Short mmCIF file of C-alpha atoms in Angstrom, two decimals:
data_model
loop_
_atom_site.label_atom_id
_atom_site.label_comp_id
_atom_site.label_asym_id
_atom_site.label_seq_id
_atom_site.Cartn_x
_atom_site.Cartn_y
_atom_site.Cartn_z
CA UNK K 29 108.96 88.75 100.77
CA UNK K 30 105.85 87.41 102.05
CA UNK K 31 102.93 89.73 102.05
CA UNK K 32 99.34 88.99 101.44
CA UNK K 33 97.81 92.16 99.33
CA UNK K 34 93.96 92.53 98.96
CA UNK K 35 92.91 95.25 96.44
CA UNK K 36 89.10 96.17 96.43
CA UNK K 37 88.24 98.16 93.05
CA UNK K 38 85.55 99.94 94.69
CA UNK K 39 82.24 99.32 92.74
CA UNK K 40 83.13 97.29 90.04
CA UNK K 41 80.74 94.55 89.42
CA UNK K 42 80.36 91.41 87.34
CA UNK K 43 76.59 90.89 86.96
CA UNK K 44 73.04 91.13 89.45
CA UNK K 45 72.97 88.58 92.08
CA UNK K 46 69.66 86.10 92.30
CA UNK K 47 68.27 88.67 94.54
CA UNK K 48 68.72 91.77 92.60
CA UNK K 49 65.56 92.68 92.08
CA UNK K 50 64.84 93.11 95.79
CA UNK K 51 66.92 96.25 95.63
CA UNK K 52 65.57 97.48 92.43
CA UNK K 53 69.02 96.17 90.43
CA UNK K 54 67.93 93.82 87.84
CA UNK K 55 69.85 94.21 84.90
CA UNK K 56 73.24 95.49 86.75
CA UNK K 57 76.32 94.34 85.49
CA UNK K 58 78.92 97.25 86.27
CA UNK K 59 81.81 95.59 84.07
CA UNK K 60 79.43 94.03 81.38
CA UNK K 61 77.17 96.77 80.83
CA UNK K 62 80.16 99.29 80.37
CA UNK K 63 82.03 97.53 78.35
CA UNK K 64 78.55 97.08 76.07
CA UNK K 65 78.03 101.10 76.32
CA UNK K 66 81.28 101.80 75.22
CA UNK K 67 81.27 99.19 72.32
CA UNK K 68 84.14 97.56 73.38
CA UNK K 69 86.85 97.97 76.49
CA UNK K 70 90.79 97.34 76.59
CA UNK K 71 92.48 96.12 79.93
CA UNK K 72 95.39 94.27 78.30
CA UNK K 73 96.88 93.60 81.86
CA UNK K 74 93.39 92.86 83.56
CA UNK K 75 92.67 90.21 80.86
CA UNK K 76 96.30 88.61 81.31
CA UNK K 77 95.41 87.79 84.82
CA UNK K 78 91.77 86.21 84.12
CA UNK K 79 89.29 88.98 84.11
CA UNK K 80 87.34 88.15 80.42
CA UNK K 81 87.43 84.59 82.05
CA UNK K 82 85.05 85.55 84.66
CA UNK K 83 82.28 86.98 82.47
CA UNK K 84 81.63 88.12 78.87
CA UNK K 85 83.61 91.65 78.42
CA UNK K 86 83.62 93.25 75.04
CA UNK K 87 86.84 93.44 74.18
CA UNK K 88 88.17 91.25 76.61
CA UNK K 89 88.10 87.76 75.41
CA UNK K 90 89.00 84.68 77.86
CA UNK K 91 92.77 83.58 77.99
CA UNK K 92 93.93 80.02 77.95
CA UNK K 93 96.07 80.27 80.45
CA UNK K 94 95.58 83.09 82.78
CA UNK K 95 98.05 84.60 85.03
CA UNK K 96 95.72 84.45 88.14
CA UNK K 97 93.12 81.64 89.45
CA UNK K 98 89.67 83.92 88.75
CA UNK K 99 86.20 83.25 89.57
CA UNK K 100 83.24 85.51 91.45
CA UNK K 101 81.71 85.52 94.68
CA UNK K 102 78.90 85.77 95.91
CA UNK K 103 76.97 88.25 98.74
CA UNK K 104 75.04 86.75 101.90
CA UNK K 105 75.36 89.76 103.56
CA UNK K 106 72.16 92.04 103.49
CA UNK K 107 72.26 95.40 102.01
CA UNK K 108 75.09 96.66 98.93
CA UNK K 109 77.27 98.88 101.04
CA UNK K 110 80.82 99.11 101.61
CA UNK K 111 80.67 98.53 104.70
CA UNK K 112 78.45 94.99 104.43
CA UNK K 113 80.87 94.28 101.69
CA UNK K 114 84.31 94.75 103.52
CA UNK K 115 83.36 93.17 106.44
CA UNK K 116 82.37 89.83 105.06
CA UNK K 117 85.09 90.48 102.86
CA UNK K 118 86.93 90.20 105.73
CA UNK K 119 85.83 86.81 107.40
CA UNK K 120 82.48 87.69 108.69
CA UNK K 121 78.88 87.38 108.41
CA UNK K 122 77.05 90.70 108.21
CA UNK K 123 73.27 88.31 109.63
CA UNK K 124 71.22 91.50 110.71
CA UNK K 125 70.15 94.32 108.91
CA UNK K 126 71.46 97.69 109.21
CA UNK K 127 68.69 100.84 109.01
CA UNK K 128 67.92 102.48 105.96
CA UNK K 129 66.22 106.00 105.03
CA UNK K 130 64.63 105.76 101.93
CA UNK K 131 62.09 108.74 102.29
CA UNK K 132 63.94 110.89 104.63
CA UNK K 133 65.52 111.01 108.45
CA UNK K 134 62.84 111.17 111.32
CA UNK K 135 61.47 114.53 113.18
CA UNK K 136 63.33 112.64 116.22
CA UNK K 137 66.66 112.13 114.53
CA UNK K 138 66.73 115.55 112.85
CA UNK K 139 65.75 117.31 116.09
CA UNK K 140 68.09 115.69 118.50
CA UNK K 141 71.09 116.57 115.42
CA UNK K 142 70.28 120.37 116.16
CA UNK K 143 70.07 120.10 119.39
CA UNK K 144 73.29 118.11 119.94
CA UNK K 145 75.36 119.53 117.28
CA UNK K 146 73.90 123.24 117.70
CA UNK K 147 73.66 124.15 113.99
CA UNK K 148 70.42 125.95 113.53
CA UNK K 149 68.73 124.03 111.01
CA UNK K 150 69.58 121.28 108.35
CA UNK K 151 68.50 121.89 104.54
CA UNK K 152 67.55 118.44 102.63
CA UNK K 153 66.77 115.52 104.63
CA UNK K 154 65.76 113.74 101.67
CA UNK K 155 67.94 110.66 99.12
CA UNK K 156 69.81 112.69 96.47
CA UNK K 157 73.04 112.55 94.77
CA UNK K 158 75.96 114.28 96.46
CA UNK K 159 76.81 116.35 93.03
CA UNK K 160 73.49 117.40 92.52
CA UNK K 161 72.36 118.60 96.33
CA UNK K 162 75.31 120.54 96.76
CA UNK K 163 74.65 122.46 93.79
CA UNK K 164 70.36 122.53 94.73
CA UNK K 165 71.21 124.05 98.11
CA UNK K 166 74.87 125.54 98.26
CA UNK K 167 73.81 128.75 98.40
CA UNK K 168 71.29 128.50 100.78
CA UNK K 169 73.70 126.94 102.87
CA UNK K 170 75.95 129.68 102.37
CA UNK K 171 73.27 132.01 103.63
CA UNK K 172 71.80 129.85 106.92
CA UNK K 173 74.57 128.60 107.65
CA UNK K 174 72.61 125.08 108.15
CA UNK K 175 74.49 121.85 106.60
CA UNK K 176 73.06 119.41 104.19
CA UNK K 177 71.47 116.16 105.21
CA UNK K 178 70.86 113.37 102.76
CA UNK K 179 70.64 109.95 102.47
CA UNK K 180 70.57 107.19 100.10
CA UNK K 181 70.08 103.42 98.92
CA UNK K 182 72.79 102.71 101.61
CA UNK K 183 72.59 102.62 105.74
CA UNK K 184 74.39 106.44 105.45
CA UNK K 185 73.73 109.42 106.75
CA UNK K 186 75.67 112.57 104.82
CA UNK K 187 76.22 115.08 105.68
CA UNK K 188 77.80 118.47 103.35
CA UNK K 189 79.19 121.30 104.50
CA UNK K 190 81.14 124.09 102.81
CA UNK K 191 84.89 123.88 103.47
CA UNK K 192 85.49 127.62 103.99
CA UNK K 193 82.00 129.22 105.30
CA UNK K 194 81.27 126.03 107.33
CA UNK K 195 84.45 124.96 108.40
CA UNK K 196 86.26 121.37 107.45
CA UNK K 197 86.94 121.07 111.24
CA UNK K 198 83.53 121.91 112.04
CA UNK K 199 82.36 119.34 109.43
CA UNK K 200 84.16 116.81 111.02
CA UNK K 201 82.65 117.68 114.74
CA UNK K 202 78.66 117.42 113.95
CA UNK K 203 79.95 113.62 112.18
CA UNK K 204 81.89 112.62 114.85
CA UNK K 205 78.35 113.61 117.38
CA UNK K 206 76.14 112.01 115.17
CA UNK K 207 78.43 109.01 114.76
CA UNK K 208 78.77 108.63 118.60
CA UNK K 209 75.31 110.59 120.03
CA UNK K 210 72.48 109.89 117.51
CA UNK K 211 73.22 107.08 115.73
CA UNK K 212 73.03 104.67 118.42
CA UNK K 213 71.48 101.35 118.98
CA UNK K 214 68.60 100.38 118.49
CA UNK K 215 69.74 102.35 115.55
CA UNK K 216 72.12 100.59 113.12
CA UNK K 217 72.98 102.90 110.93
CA UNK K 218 76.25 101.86 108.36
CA UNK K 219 78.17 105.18 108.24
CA UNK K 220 78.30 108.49 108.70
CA UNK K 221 79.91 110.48 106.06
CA UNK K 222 81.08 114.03 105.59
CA UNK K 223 81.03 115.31 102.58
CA UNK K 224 82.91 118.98 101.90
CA UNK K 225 82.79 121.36 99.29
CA UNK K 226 84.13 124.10 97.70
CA UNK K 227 82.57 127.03 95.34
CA UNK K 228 80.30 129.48 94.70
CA UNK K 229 76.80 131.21 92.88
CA UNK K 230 75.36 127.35 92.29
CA UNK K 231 78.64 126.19 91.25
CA UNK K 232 79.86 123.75 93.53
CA UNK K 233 82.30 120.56 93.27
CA UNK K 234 82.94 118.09 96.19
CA UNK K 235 86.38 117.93 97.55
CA UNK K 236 89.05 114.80 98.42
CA UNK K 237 88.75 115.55 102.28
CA UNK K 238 85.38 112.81 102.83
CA UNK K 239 85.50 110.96 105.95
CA UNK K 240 83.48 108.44 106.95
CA UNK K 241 82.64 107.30 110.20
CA UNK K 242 81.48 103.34 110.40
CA UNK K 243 80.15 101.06 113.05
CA UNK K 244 82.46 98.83 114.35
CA UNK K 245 82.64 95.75 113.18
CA UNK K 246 80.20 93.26 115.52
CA UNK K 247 82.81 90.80 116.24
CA UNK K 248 86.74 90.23 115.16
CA UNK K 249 87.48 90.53 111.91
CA UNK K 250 90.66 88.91 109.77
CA UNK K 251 92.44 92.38 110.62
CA UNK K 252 91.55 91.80 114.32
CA UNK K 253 93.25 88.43 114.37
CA UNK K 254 96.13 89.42 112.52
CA UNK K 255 97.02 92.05 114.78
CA UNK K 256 96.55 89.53 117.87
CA UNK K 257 99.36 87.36 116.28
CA UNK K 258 101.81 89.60 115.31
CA UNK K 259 101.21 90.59 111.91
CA UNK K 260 101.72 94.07 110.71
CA UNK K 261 98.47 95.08 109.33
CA UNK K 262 98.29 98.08 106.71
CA UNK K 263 94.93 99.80 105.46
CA UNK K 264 95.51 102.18 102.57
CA UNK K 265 92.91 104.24 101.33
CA UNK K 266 89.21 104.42 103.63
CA UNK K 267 89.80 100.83 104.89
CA UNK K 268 90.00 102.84 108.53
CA UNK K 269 87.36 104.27 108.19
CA UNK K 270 84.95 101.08 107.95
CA UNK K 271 86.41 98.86 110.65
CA UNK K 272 86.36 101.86 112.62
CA UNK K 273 90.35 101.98 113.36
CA UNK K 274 90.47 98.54 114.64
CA UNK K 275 92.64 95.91 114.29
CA UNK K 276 95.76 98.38 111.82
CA UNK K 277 99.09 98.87 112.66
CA UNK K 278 99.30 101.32 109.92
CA UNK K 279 96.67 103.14 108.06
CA UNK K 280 97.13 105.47 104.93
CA UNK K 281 94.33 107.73 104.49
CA UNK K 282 94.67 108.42 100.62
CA UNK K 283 92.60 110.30 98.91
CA UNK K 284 92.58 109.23 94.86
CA UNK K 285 93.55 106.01 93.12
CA UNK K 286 96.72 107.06 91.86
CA UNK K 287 97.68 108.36 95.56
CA UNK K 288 96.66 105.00 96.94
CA UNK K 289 98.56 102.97 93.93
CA UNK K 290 101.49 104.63 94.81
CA UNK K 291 101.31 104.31 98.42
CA UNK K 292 100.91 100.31 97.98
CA UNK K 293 103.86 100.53 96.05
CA UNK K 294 106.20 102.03 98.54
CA UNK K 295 104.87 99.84 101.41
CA UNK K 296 105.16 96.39 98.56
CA UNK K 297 109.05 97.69 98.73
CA UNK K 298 109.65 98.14 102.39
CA UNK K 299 107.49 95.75 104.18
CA UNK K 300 107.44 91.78 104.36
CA UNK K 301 105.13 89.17 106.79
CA UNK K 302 102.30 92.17 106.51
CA UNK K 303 98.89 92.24 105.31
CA UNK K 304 98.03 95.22 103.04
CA UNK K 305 93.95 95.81 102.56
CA UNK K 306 93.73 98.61 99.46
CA UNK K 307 90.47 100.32 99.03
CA UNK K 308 90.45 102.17 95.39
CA UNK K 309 87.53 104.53 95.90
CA UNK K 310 87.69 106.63 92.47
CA UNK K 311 85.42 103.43 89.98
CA UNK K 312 82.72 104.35 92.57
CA UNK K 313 83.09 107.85 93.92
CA UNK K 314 83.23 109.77 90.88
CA UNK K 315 82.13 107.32 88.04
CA UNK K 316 79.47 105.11 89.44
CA UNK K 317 77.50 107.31 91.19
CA UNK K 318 77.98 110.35 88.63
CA UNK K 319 76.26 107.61 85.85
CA UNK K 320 79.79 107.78 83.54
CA UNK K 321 81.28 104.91 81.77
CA UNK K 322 83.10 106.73 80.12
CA UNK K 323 85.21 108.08 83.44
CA UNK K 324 84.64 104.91 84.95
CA UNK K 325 86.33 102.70 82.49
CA UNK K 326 89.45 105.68 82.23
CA UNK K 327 89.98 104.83 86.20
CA UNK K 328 90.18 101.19 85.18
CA UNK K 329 92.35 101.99 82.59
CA UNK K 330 94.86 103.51 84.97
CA UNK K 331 94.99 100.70 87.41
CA UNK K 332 95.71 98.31 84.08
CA UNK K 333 98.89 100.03 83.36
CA UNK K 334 99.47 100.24 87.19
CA UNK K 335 99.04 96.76 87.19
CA UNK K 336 102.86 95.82 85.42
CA UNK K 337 104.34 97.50 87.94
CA UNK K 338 102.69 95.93 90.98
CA UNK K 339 103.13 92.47 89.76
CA UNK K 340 106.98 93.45 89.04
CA UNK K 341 107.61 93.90 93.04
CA UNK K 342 106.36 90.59 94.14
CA UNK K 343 107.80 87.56 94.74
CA UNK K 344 106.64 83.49 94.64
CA UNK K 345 105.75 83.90 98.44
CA UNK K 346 103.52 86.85 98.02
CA UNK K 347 99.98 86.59 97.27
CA UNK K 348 97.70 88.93 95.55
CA UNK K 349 93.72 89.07 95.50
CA UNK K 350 91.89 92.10 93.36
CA UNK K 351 88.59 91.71 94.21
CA UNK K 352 85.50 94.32 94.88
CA UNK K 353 82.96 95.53 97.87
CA UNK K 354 79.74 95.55 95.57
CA UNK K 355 78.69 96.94 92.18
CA UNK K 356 77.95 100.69 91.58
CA UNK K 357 76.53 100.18 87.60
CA UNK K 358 77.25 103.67 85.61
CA UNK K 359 75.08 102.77 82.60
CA UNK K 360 71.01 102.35 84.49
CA UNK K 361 69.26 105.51 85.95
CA UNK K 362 69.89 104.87 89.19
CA UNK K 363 73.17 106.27 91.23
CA UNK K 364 73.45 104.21 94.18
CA UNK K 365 75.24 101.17 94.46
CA UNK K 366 74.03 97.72 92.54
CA UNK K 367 73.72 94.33 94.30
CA UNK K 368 76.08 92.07 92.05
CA UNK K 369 78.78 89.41 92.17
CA UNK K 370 82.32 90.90 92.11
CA UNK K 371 85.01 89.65 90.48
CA UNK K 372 87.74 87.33 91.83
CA UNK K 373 91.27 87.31 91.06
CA UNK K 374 94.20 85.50 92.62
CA UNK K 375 98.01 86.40 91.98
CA UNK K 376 100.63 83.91 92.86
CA UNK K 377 103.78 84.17 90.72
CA UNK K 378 104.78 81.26 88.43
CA UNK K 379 101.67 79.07 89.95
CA UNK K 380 99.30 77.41 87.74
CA UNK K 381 96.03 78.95 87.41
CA UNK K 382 92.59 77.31 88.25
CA UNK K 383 89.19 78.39 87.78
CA UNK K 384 87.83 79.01 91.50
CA UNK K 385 84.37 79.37 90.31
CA UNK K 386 81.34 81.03 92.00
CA UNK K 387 82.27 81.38 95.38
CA UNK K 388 79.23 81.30 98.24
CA UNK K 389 80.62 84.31 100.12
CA UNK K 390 83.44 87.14 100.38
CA UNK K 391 84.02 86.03 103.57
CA UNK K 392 86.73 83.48 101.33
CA UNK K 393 88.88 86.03 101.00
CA UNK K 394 89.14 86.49 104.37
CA UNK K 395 90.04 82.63 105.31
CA UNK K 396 92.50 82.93 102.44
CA UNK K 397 94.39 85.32 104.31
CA UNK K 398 93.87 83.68 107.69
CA UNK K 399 95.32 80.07 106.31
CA UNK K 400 98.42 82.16 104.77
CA UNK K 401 99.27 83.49 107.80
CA UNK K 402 98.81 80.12 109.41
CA UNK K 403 96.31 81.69 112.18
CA UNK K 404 93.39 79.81 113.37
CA UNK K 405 90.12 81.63 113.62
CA UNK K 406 86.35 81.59 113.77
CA UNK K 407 85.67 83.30 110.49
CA UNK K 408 83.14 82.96 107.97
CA UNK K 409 83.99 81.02 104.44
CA UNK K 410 86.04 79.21 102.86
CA UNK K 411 90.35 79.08 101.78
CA UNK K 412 90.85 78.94 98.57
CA UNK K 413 94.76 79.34 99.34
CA UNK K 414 95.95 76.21 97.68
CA UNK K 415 93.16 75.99 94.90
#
């Protein structure tokens, strides 16, 4: 076997970056400050590889001799989006800066969304959290028929819709307009994301059918030139979604961690010479932006004992790196995402171990998998293949 995996625990930060404060995150430190509110945190597997070698983890003390080479890296891309973070993840430089709502969406863009889409009206229009709106203005949804718009500290724009009165189908049609209609240059706007839900009488819960609808990447990405040389490329979980469908053979639209766990699994067996890009949504979905360490560190929990497994498949030519997109910090008053390092860890069976330190950029990631593949390209960072 020779496959190069790359596992993004979506969310999961190791501590503010110098600039924090621009983006109102001082203090942020996902991992840290979790393991702090909980008094203490086991991830027996996790800390086997490296991870209470990064940064100080109650309850996960440093190991002499970790499985993994570990270290963090650092953000140059603007913004703390999953989109920003992917890319330079993989191999580029994210140098402009996407457009951001923080009040609420113009008259202009709001108007041209009726008139384009032909809904009626649009309740919202205004930053919220996705839990709470739906249950604010569900029923009065129910009753216009008009879908939810809101925003938030990222370049989105949301938009909910009842599954059953509104229509999943129908959900999917006014995104895929405002993806391709309204949101157009000048307007950089990240992603467009539809959000369903289910119930009734003020008692609503989102569902597992999100999709979101990205810009395409500005230039090739490490998935771009794998799939010009020959290499099978496979995106499991809403890795799609954010390069916009380009450069995967194969793409597994999961919609949990344990789904997307499992799906690695079967594709770990069955494929060699591939690259596999894992996006593990749950840590940020349901945990980080809901404010709950609790349910936050029970996700990380599961993808410990996953963990055994995983390692179990691979063989001395595969590599592994578990790394994240940004922080999403359940224990500070905010909901949106944090601006923080994310953690770095790098699997190579029966290889020593090295401390790879703070690394300038994701885009190292990236180059790692470009130099394993033996492809020459004109990405962004660093390899740290041989480190």
């Amino acid at each position: 076997m020779n496959n190069f995996i790359v596992i993004i625990l979506d969310g999961v930060g190791v501590g503010e970056l110098p600039d924090a404060e621009l983006y109102g995150d001082k203090g942020s430190n996902t991992l840290g400050n979790i393991s702090k509110a909980l008094g203490n945190i086991f991830l027996p597997n996790l800390q086997k590889l490296g991870l209470g070698n990064i940064i100080p983890i109650n309850g996960i003390e440093p190991v002499q001799k970790p499985m993994a080479s570990f270290g963090k890296m650092n953000e140059v891309s603007k913004g703390k989006d999953s989109t920003s973070g992917h890319w330079e993840i993989s191999g580029l430089k994210v140098d402009f800066n996407f457009d951001y709502f923080p009040n609420d969406f113009p008259d202009d863009i709001i108007k041209k969304f009726i008139e384009l889409t032909g809904v009626k009206g649009v309740l919202g229009n205004k930053p919220a959290s996705g839990t709470e709106i739906i249950n604010e203005l569900g029923d009065e949804h129910i009753r216009t028929g008009f879908p939810i718009v809101y925003t938030s500290a990222d370049s989105v724009f949301q938009i909910a819709a009842h599954e059953e009165h509104f229509g999943l189908e129908n959900l999917y049609r006014i995104c895929e307009i405002t993806r391709n209609q309204i949101l157009i240059p000048p307007l950089v706007v990240g992603r467009v994301i539809a959000r369903p839900f289910l119930g009734e009488n003020g008692n609503y819960t989102r569902t597992t059918n999100r999709k979101d609808y990205s810009l395409a990447p500005p230039s090739k990405t490490i998935l771009d030139y794998l799939q010009q040389n020959g290499i099978n490329t496979i995106a499991i979980g809403k890795i799609n979604d954010l390069f916009n469908h380009r450069g995967i053979n194969v793409s597994e639209h999961t919609k949990s961690n344990s789904e997307a766990m499992n799906t690695l699994l079967e594709y770990v067996s069955m494929v060699s010479s591939s690259f596999v890009f894992v996006n593990l949504v749950d840590f940020d979905v349901y945990f980080g932006h809901r404010n709950d360490p609790q349910g936050f560190y029970n996700a990380l929990k599961e993808f410990d004992d996953f963990l055994p497994i995983l390692l179990n498949k691979l063989g001395e030519n595969d590599r592994l790196i578990i790394t994240s997109d940004h922080g999403n910090d359940p224990t500070t008053p905010s909901t949106d995402h944090s601006r923080e390092y994310v953690p770095l860890l790098y699997y190579r069976k029966n290889k020593r171990s090295n401390n790879l330190g703070t690394r300038s950029t994701f885009a190292d990631v990236g180059k790692t998998v470009a130099e394993y593949f033996k492809i020459n390209t004109d990405l962004f960072g660093e390899s740290f293949l041989n480190l």
